[in-house]
PDB file of C-alpha atoms in Angstrom:
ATOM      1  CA  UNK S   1     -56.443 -28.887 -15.705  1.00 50.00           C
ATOM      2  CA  UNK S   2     -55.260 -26.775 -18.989  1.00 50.00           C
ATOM      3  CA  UNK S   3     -52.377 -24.520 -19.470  1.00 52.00           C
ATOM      4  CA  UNK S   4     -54.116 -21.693 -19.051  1.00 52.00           C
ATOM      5  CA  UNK S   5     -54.606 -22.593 -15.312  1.00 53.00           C
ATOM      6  CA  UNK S   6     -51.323 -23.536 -14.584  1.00 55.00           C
ATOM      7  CA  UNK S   7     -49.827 -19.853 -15.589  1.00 53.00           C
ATOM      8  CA  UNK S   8     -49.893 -17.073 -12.682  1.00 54.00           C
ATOM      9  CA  UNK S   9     -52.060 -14.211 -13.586  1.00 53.00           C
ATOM     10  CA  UNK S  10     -50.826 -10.437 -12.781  1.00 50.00           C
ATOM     11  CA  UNK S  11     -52.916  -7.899 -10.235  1.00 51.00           C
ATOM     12  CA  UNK S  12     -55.168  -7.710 -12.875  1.00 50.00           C
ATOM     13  CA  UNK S  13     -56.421 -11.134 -12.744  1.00 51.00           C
ATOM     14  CA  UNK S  14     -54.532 -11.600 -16.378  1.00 48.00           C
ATOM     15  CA  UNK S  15     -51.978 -14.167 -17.151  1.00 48.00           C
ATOM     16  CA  UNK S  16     -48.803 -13.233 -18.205  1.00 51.00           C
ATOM     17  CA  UNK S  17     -49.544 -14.666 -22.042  1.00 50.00           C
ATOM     18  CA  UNK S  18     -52.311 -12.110 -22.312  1.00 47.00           C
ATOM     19  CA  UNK S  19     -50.131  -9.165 -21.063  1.00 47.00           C
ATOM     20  CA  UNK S  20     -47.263  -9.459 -22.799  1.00 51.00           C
ATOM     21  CA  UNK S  21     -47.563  -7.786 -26.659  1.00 51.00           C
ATOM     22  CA  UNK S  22     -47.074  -9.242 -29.363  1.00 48.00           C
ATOM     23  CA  UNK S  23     -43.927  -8.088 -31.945  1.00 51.00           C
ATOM     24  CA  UNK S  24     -46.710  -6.332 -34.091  1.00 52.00           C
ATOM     25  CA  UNK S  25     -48.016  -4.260 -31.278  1.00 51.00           C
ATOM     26  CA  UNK S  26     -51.364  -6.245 -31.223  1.00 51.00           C
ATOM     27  CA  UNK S  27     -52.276  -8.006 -27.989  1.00 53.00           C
ATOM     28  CA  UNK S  28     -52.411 -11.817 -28.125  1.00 58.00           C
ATOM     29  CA  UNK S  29     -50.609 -15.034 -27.901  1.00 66.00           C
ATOM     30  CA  UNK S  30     -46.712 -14.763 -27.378  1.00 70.00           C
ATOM     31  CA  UNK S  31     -44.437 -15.831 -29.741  1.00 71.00           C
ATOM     32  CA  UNK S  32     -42.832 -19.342 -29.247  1.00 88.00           C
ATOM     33  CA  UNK S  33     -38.741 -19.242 -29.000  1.00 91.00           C
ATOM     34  CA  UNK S  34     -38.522 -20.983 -32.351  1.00 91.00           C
ATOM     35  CA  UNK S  35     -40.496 -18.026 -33.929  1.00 90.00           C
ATOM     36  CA  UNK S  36     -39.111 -15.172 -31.717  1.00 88.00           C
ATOM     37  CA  UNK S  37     -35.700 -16.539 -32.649  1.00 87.00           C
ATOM     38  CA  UNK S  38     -36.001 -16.619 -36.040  1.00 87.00           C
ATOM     39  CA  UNK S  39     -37.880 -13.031 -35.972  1.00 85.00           C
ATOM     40  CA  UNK S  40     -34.342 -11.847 -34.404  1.00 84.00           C
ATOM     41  CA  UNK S  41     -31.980 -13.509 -37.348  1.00 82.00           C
ATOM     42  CA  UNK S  42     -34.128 -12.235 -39.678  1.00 82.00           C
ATOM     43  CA  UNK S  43     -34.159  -8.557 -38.819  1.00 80.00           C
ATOM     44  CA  UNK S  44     -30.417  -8.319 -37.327  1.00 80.00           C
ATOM     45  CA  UNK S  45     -28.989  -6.861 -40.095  1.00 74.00           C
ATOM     46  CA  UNK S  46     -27.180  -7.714 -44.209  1.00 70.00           C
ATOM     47  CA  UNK S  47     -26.818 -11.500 -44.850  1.00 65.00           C
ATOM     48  CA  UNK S  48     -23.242 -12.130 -46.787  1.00 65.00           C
ATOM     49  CA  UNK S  49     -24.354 -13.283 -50.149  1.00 68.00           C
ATOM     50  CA  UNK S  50     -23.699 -17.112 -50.456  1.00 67.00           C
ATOM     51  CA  UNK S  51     -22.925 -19.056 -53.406  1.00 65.00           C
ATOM     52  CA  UNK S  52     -25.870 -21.652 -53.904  1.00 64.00           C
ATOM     53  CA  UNK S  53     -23.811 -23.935 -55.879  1.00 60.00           C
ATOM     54  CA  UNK S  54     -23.604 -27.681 -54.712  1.00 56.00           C
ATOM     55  CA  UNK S  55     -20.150 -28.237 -53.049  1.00 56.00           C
ATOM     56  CA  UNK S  56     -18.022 -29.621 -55.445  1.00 56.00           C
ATOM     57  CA  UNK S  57     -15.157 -32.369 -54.638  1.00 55.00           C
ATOM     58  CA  UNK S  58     -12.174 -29.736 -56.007  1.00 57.00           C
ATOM     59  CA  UNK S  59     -12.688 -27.839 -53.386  1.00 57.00           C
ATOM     60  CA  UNK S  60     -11.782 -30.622 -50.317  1.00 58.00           C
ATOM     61  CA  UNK S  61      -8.821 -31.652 -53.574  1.00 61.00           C
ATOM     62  CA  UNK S  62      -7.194 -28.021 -52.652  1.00 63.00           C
ATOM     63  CA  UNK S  63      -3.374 -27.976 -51.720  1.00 64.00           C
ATOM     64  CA  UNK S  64      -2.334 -26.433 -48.417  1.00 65.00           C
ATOM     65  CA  UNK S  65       0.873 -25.377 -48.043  1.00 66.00           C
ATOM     66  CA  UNK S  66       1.524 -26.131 -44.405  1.00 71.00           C
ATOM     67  CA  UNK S  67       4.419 -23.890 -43.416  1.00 70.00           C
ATOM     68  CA  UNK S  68       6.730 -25.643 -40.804  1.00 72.00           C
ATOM     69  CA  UNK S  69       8.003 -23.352 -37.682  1.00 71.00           C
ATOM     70  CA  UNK S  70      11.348 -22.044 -37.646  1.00 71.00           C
ATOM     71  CA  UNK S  71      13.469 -23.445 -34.627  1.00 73.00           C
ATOM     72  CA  UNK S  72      13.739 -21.259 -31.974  1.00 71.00           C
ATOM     73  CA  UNK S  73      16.894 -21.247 -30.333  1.00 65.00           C
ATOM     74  CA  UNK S  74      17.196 -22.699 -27.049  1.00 66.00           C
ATOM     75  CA  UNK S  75      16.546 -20.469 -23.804  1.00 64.00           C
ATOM     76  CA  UNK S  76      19.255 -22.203 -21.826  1.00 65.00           C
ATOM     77  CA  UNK S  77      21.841 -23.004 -24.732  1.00 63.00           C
ATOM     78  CA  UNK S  78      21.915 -18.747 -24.248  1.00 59.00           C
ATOM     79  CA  UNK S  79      23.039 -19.007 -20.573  1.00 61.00           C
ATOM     80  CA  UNK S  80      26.125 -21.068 -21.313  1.00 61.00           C
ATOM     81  CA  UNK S  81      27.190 -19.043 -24.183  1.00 58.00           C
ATOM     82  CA  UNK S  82      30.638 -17.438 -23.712  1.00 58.00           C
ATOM     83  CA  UNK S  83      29.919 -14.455 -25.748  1.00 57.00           C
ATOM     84  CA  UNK S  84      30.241 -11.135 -24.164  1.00 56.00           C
ATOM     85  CA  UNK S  85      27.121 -10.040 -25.635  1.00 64.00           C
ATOM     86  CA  UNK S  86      25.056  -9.923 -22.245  1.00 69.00           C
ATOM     87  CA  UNK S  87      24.172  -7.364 -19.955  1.00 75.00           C
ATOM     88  CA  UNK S  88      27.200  -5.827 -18.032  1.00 79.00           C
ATOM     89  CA  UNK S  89      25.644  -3.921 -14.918  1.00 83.00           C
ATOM     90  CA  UNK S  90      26.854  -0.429 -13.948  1.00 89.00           C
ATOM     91  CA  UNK S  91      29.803  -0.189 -11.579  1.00 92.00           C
ATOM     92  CA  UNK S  92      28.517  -0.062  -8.024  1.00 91.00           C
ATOM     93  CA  UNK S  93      28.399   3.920  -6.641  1.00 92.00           C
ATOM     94  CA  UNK S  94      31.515   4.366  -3.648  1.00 93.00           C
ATOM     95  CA  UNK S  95      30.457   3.046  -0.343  1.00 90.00           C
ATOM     96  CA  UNK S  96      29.857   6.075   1.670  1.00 90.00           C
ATOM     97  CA  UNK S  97      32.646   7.520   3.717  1.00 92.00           C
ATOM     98  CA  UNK S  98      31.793   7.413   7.341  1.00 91.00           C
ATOM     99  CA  UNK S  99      32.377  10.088  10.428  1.00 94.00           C
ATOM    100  CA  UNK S 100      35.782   9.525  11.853  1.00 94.00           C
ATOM    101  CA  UNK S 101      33.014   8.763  15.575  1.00 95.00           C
ATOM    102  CA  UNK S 102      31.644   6.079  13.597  1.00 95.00           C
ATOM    103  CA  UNK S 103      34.778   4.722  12.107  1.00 95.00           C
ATOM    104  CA  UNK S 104      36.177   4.016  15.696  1.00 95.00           C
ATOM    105  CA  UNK S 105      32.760   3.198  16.914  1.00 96.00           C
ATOM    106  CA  UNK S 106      32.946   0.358  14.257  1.00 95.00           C
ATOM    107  CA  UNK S 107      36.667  -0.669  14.753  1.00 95.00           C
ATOM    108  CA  UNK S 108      35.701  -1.326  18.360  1.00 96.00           C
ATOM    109  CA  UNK S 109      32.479  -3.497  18.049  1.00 96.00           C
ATOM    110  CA  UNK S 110      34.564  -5.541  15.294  1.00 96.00           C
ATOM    111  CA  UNK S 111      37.902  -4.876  15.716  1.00 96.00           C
ATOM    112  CA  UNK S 112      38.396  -5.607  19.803  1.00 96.00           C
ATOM    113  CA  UNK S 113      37.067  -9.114  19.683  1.00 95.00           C
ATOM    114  CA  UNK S 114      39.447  -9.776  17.043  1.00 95.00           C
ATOM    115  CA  UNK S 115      42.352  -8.619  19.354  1.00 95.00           C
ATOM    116  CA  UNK S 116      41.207 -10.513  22.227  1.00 93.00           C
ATOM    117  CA  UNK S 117      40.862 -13.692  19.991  1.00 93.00           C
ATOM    118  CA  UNK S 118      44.434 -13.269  18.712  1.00 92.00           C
ATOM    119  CA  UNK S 119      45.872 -12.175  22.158  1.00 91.00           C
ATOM    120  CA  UNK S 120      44.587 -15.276  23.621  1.00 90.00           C
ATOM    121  CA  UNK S 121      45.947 -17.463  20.669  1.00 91.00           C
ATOM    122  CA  UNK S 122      49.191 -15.420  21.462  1.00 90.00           C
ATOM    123  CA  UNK S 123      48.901 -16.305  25.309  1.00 89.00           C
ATOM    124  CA  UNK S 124      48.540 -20.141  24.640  1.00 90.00           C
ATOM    125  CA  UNK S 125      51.612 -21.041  21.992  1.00 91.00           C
ATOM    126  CA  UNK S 126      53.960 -18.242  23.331  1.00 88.00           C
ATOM    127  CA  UNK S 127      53.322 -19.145  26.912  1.00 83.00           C
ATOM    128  CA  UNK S 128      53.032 -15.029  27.496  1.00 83.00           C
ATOM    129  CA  UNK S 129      50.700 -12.969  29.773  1.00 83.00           C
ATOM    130  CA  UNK S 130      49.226  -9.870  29.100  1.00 83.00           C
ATOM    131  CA  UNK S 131      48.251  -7.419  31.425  1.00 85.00           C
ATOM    132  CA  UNK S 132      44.429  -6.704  32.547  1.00 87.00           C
ATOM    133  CA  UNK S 133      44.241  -3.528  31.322  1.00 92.00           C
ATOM    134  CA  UNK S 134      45.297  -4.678  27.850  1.00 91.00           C
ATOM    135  CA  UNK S 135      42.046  -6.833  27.912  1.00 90.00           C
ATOM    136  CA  UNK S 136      39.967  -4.557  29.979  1.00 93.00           C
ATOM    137  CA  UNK S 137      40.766  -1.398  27.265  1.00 95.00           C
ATOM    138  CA  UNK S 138      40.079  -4.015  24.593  1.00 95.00           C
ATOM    139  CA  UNK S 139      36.452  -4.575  26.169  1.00 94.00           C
ATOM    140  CA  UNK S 140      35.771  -0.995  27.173  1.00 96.00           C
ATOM    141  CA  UNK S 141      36.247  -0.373  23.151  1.00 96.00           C
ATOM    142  CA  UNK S 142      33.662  -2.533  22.342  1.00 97.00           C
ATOM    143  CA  UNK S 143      31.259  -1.794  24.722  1.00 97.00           C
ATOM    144  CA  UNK S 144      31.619   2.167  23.888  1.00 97.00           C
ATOM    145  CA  UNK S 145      31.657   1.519  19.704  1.00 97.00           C
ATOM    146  CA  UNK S 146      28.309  -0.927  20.992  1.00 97.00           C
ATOM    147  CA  UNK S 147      26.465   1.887  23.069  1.00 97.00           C
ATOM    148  CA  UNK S 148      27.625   4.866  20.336  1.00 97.00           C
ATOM    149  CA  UNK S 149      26.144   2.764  17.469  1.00 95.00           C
ATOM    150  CA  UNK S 150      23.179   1.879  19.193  1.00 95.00           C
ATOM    151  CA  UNK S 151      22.517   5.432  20.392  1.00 95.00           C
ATOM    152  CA  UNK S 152      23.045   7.382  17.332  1.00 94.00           C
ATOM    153  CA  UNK S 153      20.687   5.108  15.005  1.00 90.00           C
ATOM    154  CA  UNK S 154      18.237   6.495  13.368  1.00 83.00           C
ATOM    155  CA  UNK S 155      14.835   5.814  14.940  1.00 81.00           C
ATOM    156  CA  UNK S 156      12.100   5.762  11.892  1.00 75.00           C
ATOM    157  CA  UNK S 157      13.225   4.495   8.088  1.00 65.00           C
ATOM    158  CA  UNK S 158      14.425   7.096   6.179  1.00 70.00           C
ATOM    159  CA  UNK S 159      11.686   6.442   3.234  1.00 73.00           C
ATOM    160  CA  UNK S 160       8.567   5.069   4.928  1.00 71.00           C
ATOM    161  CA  UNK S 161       7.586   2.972   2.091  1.00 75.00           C
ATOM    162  CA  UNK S 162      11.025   1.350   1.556  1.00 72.00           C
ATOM    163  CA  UNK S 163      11.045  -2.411   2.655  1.00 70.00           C
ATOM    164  CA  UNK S 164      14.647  -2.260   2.274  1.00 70.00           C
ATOM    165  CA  UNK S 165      14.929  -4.413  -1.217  1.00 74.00           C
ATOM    166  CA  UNK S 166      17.049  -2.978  -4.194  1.00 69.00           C
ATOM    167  CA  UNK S 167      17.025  -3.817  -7.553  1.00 67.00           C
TER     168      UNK S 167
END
């Protein structure tokens, strides 16, 4: 069996040497990759011109001046530096002044289980009683601060596409 045989043929019944042309427009033989490649280096474009003289042993004799790197200064020696060179952040804007509602809404969730704490502290060294409606008025405050914070928060975000993180 030859080569010839052993390459598929195209709907015209020739094989695919036969159908491809040739670089000079002529139908025939392909070109092999050795010659196709070299066909390619040869017309891609202006060769630098080379020096054709035989290398010489002056030229592996040549001095290089190897320049050495400067030191770089250490990245943590700069975090333990006591120099008041760094960055100094921007004094925090004023906390936001809250509706007087609020205020006492927040005075009873936080402020009425601090009483309680220090009226039974009170109650055990001092050996003194308080009356129920001391403790009861101390509860009803933080159960109406709970329910009025709780009912007046805002239901959505107010920026939809704010996950909450500052810089």
């Amino acid at each position: 069996m030859s080569d010839r045989d052993d390459r598929p043929e195209d709907a015209t019944g020739a094989s695919e040497e036969a159908s491809e042309p040739s670089k000079d427009g002529a139908s025939g033989p392909a070109p092999s990759d050795e010659e196709a490649w070299r066909a390619i280096v040869e017309n891609y474009g202006d060769r630098p011109a080379l020096d054709e003289s035989p290398v010489s042993g002056g030229l592996f004799e040549q001095k290089i001046d190897i320049v050495e790197p400067a030191e770089e200064p250490d990245a943590y020696e700069d975090m333990w530096r006591g120099d008041d060179e760094g960055y100094v952040p921007p004094p925090p804007p004023p906390l936001p002044k809250p509706t007087p509602a609020r205020l006492l809404a927040w005075i009873g969730v936080l402020g009425a289980p601090v009483a309680v704490l220090a009226l039974i502290v009170v109650t055990q060294v001092a050996g003194r009683s308080f009356s129920s409606w001391v403790i009861g008025g101390l509860v009803a405050a933080f159960l109406a601060g709970f329910v009025y914070l709780l009912v007046t928060m805002p239901s959505e975000p107010r920026d939809p596409w704010d996950d909450g993180a500052r810089v």
